[in-house]
């Protein structure tokens, strides 16, 4: 079913992008539970400070705390780009852009977010950080390409 080239999958990319945005948050929550023994939902913003204190005391490895911080940053970053993607998908469908183009562009955005998340959470070098930024740019470029093509299609009507 996913291999049907003319099936319009782009609108399904909207909820898929939301799910992908929350994956780092789920990993973060599980890591916090593992290293703090519980997740305090009454004061969830205090977890990072508590982890940093435990790292200073030698109870939690610093690299673990850094990784959990990256999970948090990755989750937040998703919401810096997702609105552009959602608008682009809606605009592309409204403009009647080619189904195969929309599937490819939305698939590219989703793939970029998967790769971005994997790199961000696991990065430890400046090379990895640079590649993460390049992957981020691919995702934004996919969204902007949809928006520009949408504007061109609507303007030509």
mmCIF file of C-alpha atoms in Angstrom:
data_model
loop_
_atom_site.group_PDB
_atom_site.id
_atom_site.type_symbol
_atom_site.label_atom_id
_atom_site.label_comp_id
_atom_site.label_asym_id
_atom_site.label_seq_id
_atom_site.Cartn_x
_atom_site.Cartn_y
_atom_site.Cartn_z
ATOM 1 C CA UNK A 1 0.000 0.000 0.000
ATOM 2 C CA UNK A 2 2.832 2.441 0.811
ATOM 3 C CA UNK A 3 4.435 1.683 -2.544
ATOM 4 C CA UNK A 4 1.496 2.995 -4.579
ATOM 5 C CA UNK A 5 3.149 5.936 -6.376
ATOM 6 C CA UNK A 6 -0.030 7.944 -6.973
ATOM 7 C CA UNK A 7 -1.505 7.601 -3.489
ATOM 8 C CA UNK A 8 -1.695 10.935 -1.679
ATOM 9 C CA UNK A 9 0.312 10.374 1.501
ATOM 10 C CA UNK A 10 1.410 13.934 2.177
ATOM 11 C CA UNK A 11 -1.414 14.837 4.572
ATOM 12 C CA UNK A 12 -0.521 11.801 6.685
ATOM 13 C CA UNK A 13 2.930 13.320 7.056
ATOM 14 C CA UNK A 14 1.439 15.958 9.375
ATOM 15 C CA UNK A 15 0.577 13.543 12.225
ATOM 16 C CA UNK A 16 3.743 11.580 11.447
ATOM 17 C CA UNK A 17 5.817 14.726 12.000
ATOM 18 C CA UNK A 18 4.086 15.304 15.337
ATOM 19 C CA UNK A 19 4.892 11.750 16.441
ATOM 20 C CA UNK A 20 8.517 12.188 15.367
ATOM 21 C CA UNK A 21 8.700 15.437 17.357
ATOM 22 C CA UNK A 22 7.765 13.587 20.544
ATOM 23 C CA UNK A 23 10.181 10.663 20.177
ATOM 24 C CA UNK A 24 13.088 12.545 21.840
ATOM 25 C CA UNK A 25 10.722 13.563 24.655
ATOM 26 C CA UNK A 26 9.772 9.928 25.263
ATOM 27 C CA UNK A 27 13.459 8.923 25.322
ATOM 28 C CA UNK A 28 14.175 11.837 27.669
ATOM 29 C CA UNK A 29 11.389 10.787 30.036
ATOM 30 C CA UNK A 30 12.594 7.180 30.095
ATOM 31 C CA UNK A 31 16.186 8.286 30.747
ATOM 32 C CA UNK A 32 15.070 10.568 33.580
ATOM 33 C CA UNK A 33 13.104 7.718 35.151
ATOM 34 C CA UNK A 34 16.142 5.463 34.835
ATOM 35 C CA UNK A 35 18.602 7.888 36.439
ATOM 36 C CA UNK A 36 16.332 9.616 38.969
ATOM 37 C CA UNK A 37 14.150 6.624 39.788
ATOM 38 C CA UNK A 38 10.954 8.516 38.959
ATOM 39 C CA UNK A 39 9.510 11.244 36.767
ATOM 40 C CA UNK A 40 8.085 14.163 38.723
ATOM 41 C CA UNK A 41 5.187 15.373 36.592
ATOM 42 C CA UNK A 42 4.405 18.100 39.137
ATOM 43 C CA UNK A 43 7.720 19.830 38.385
ATOM 44 C CA UNK A 44 9.070 18.341 35.138
ATOM 45 C CA UNK A 45 11.286 21.337 34.394
ATOM 46 C CA UNK A 46 13.380 20.584 37.489
ATOM 47 C CA UNK A 47 14.653 17.255 36.172
ATOM 48 C CA UNK A 48 17.634 18.656 34.290
ATOM 49 C CA UNK A 49 18.802 20.674 37.293
ATOM 50 C CA UNK A 50 18.456 17.610 39.514
ATOM 51 C CA UNK A 51 20.429 15.506 37.029
ATOM 52 C CA UNK A 52 23.188 18.153 36.892
ATOM 53 C CA UNK A 53 23.408 18.129 40.708
ATOM 54 C CA UNK A 54 23.651 14.335 40.699
ATOM 55 C CA UNK A 55 26.369 14.523 38.021
ATOM 56 C CA UNK A 56 28.393 16.931 40.220
ATOM 57 C CA UNK A 57 28.025 14.442 43.069
ATOM 58 C CA UNK A 58 29.226 11.636 40.775
ATOM 59 C CA UNK A 59 25.903 9.796 40.935
ATOM 60 C CA UNK A 60 25.028 10.260 37.254
ATOM 61 C CA UNK A 61 27.618 10.306 34.458
ATOM 62 C CA UNK A 62 28.005 13.764 32.861
ATOM 63 C CA UNK A 63 27.742 12.296 29.361
ATOM 64 C CA UNK A 64 24.297 10.923 30.298
ATOM 65 C CA UNK A 65 23.158 14.337 31.494
ATOM 66 C CA UNK A 66 24.461 15.911 28.288
ATOM 67 C CA UNK A 67 22.603 13.334 26.218
ATOM 68 C CA UNK A 68 19.348 13.956 28.093
ATOM 69 C CA UNK A 69 19.806 17.695 27.495
ATOM 70 C CA UNK A 70 20.234 16.981 23.771
ATOM 71 C CA UNK A 71 17.013 14.935 23.814
ATOM 72 C CA UNK A 72 15.253 17.937 25.315
ATOM 73 C CA UNK A 73 16.787 20.331 22.778
ATOM 74 C CA UNK A 74 15.944 18.006 19.888
ATOM 75 C CA UNK A 75 12.308 17.820 21.008
ATOM 76 C CA UNK A 76 12.115 21.609 21.262
ATOM 77 C CA UNK A 77 13.802 22.055 17.880
ATOM 78 C CA UNK A 78 11.115 19.977 16.206
ATOM 79 C CA UNK A 79 8.567 22.600 17.201
ATOM 80 C CA UNK A 80 10.695 25.347 15.699
ATOM 81 C CA UNK A 81 10.288 23.793 12.231
ATOM 82 C CA UNK A 82 7.086 21.768 12.329
ATOM 83 C CA UNK A 83 4.741 24.715 11.776
ATOM 84 C CA UNK A 84 6.477 25.584 8.492
ATOM 85 C CA UNK A 85 6.151 21.963 7.403
ATOM 86 C CA UNK A 86 2.453 21.757 8.323
ATOM 87 C CA UNK A 87 1.645 24.970 6.467
ATOM 88 C CA UNK A 88 3.630 23.771 3.459
ATOM 89 C CA UNK A 89 1.762 20.449 3.319
ATOM 90 C CA UNK A 90 -1.610 22.162 3.559
ATOM 91 C CA UNK A 91 -0.607 24.780 0.969
ATOM 92 C CA UNK A 92 0.724 22.128 -1.408
ATOM 93 C CA UNK A 93 -2.475 20.144 -1.223
ATOM 94 C CA UNK A 94 -4.596 23.280 -1.625
ATOM 95 C CA UNK A 95 -2.538 24.325 -4.644
ATOM 96 C CA UNK A 96 -2.976 20.863 -6.167
ATOM 97 C CA UNK A 97 0.715 20.101 -6.447
ATOM 98 C CA UNK A 98 1.693 16.807 -8.052
ATOM 99 C CA UNK A 99 1.036 13.872 -5.704
ATOM 100 C CA UNK A 100 4.399 12.261 -6.373
ATOM 101 C CA UNK A 101 6.208 15.546 -5.673
ATOM 102 C CA UNK A 102 4.271 16.040 -2.442
ATOM 103 C CA UNK A 103 4.962 12.466 -1.335
ATOM 104 C CA UNK A 104 8.669 12.846 -2.097
ATOM 105 C CA UNK A 105 9.010 16.255 -0.421
ATOM 106 C CA UNK A 106 7.092 15.260 2.716
ATOM 107 C CA UNK A 107 8.962 11.959 2.845
ATOM 108 C CA UNK A 108 12.238 13.857 2.620
ATOM 109 C CA UNK A 109 11.196 16.115 5.508
ATOM 110 C CA UNK A 110 10.227 13.114 7.665
ATOM 111 C CA UNK A 111 13.439 11.286 6.803
ATOM 112 C CA UNK A 112 15.452 14.399 7.649
ATOM 113 C CA UNK A 113 13.775 14.579 11.070
ATOM 114 C CA UNK A 114 14.546 10.912 11.770
ATOM 115 C CA UNK A 115 18.208 11.341 10.831
ATOM 116 C CA UNK A 116 18.405 14.708 12.626
ATOM 117 C CA UNK A 117 17.031 13.161 15.824
ATOM 118 C CA UNK A 118 19.435 10.215 15.714
ATOM 119 C CA UNK A 119 22.423 12.495 15.152
ATOM 120 C CA UNK A 120 21.374 15.096 17.715
ATOM 121 C CA UNK A 121 20.817 12.635 20.535
ATOM 122 C CA UNK A 122 24.047 10.735 19.871
ATOM 123 C CA UNK A 123 26.422 13.495 18.705
ATOM 124 C CA UNK A 124 29.718 14.013 20.466
ATOM 125 C CA UNK A 125 31.854 15.785 17.858
ATOM 126 C CA UNK A 126 31.713 19.018 15.920
ATOM 127 C CA UNK A 127 31.535 16.995 12.696
ATOM 128 C CA UNK A 128 28.339 15.329 13.929
ATOM 129 C CA UNK A 129 26.952 18.714 14.981
ATOM 130 C CA UNK A 130 27.683 20.143 11.535
ATOM 131 C CA UNK A 131 26.054 17.172 9.812
ATOM 132 C CA UNK A 132 23.025 17.633 12.078
ATOM 133 C CA UNK A 133 22.747 21.241 10.901
ATOM 134 C CA UNK A 134 22.997 20.177 7.257
ATOM 135 C CA UNK A 135 20.254 17.586 7.771
ATOM 136 C CA UNK A 136 18.105 20.260 9.438
ATOM 137 C CA UNK A 137 18.620 22.439 6.348
ATOM 138 C CA UNK A 138 17.429 19.601 4.098
ATOM 139 C CA UNK A 139 14.162 19.407 6.053
ATOM 140 C CA UNK A 140 13.594 23.158 5.940
ATOM 141 C CA UNK A 141 14.474 23.213 2.229
ATOM 142 C CA UNK A 142 11.843 20.541 1.572
ATOM 143 C CA UNK A 143 9.202 22.630 3.356
ATOM 144 C CA UNK A 144 10.214 25.861 1.631
ATOM 145 C CA UNK A 145 10.247 24.154 -1.768
ATOM 146 C CA UNK A 146 6.655 23.019 -1.225
ATOM 147 C CA UNK A 147 5.662 26.539 -0.151
ATOM 148 C CA UNK A 148 7.286 28.211 -3.150
ATOM 149 C CA UNK A 149 5.788 25.733 -5.616
ATOM 150 C CA UNK A 150 2.413 26.217 -3.930
ATOM 151 C CA UNK A 151 2.637 29.982 -4.275
ATOM 152 C CA UNK A 152 3.616 29.625 -7.939
ATOM 153 C CA UNK A 153 0.705 27.243 -8.631
ATOM 154 C CA UNK A 154 -1.860 29.450 -6.910
ATOM 155 C CA UNK A 155 -0.510 32.600 -8.591
ATOM 156 C CA UNK A 156 -0.809 30.941 -12.002
ATOM 157 C CA UNK A 157 -4.546 30.295 -11.591
#
